[in-house]
mmCIF file of C-alpha atoms in Angstrom:
data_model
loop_
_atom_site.group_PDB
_atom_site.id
_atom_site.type_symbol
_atom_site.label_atom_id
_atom_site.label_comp_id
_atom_site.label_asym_id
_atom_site.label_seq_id
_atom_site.Cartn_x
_atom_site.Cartn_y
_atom_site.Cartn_z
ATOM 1 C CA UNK A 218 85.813 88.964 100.327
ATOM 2 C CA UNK A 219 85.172 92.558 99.816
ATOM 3 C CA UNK A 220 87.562 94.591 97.406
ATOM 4 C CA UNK A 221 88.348 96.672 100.803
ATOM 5 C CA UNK A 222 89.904 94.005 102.570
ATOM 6 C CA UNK A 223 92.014 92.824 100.124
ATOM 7 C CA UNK A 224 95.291 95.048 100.588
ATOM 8 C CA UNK A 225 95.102 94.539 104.516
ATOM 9 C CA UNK A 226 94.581 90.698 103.720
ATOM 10 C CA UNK A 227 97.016 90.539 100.968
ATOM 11 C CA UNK A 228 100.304 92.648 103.222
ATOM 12 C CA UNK A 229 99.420 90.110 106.239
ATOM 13 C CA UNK A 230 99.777 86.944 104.111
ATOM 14 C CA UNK A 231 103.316 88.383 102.320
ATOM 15 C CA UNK A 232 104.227 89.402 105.649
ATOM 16 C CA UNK A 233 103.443 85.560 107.167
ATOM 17 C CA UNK A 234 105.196 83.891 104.285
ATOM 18 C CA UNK A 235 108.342 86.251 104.531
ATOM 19 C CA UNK A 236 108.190 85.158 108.174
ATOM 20 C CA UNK A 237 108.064 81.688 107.354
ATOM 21 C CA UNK A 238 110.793 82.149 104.436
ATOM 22 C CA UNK A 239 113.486 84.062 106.936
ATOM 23 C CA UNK A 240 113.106 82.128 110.329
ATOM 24 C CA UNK A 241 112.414 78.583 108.138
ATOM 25 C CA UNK A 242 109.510 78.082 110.828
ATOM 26 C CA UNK A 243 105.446 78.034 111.023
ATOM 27 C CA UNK A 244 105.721 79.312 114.426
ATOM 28 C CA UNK A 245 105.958 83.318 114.067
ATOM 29 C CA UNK A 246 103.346 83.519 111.194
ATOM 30 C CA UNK A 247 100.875 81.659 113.114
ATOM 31 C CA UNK A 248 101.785 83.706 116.074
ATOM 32 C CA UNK A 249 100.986 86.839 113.284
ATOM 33 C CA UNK A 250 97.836 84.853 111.848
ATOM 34 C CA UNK A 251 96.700 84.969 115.536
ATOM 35 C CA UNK A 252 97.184 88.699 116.559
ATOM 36 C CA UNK A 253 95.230 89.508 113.087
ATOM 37 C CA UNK A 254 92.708 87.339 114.189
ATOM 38 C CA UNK A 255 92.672 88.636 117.436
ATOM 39 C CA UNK A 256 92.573 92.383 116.318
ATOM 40 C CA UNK A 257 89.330 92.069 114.856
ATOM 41 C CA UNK A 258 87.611 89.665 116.629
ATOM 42 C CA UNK A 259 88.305 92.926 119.529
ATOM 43 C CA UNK A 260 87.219 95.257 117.313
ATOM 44 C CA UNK A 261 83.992 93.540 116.585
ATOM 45 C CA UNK A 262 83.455 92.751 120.341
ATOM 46 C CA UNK A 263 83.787 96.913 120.638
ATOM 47 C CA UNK A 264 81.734 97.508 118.370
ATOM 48 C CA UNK A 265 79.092 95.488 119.612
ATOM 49 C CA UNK A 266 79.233 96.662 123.134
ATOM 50 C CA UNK A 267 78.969 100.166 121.586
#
């Protein structure tokens, strides 16, 4: 892991586990685990096709 991506990394997984904490289900943080995933595997795809 690069020191760079470990703020970004580190606020997604506190915001997952709060998730997880306040709703008492895996559902919305793998819903947020997802959209993350998502997010870059877009921005790679644009960056490629740039």
């Amino acid at each position: 892991m690069q020191t760079l991506q470990f703020p970004g990394l580190l606020l997604v997984g506190l915001v997952a586990g709060t998730l997880a904490a306040i709703t008492g289900r895996l559902g919305p943080s793998i819903w947020l685990h997802i959209g993350f995933n998502m997010t870059t595997v877009v921005a790679l795809f644009m960056e490629m096709r740039s």
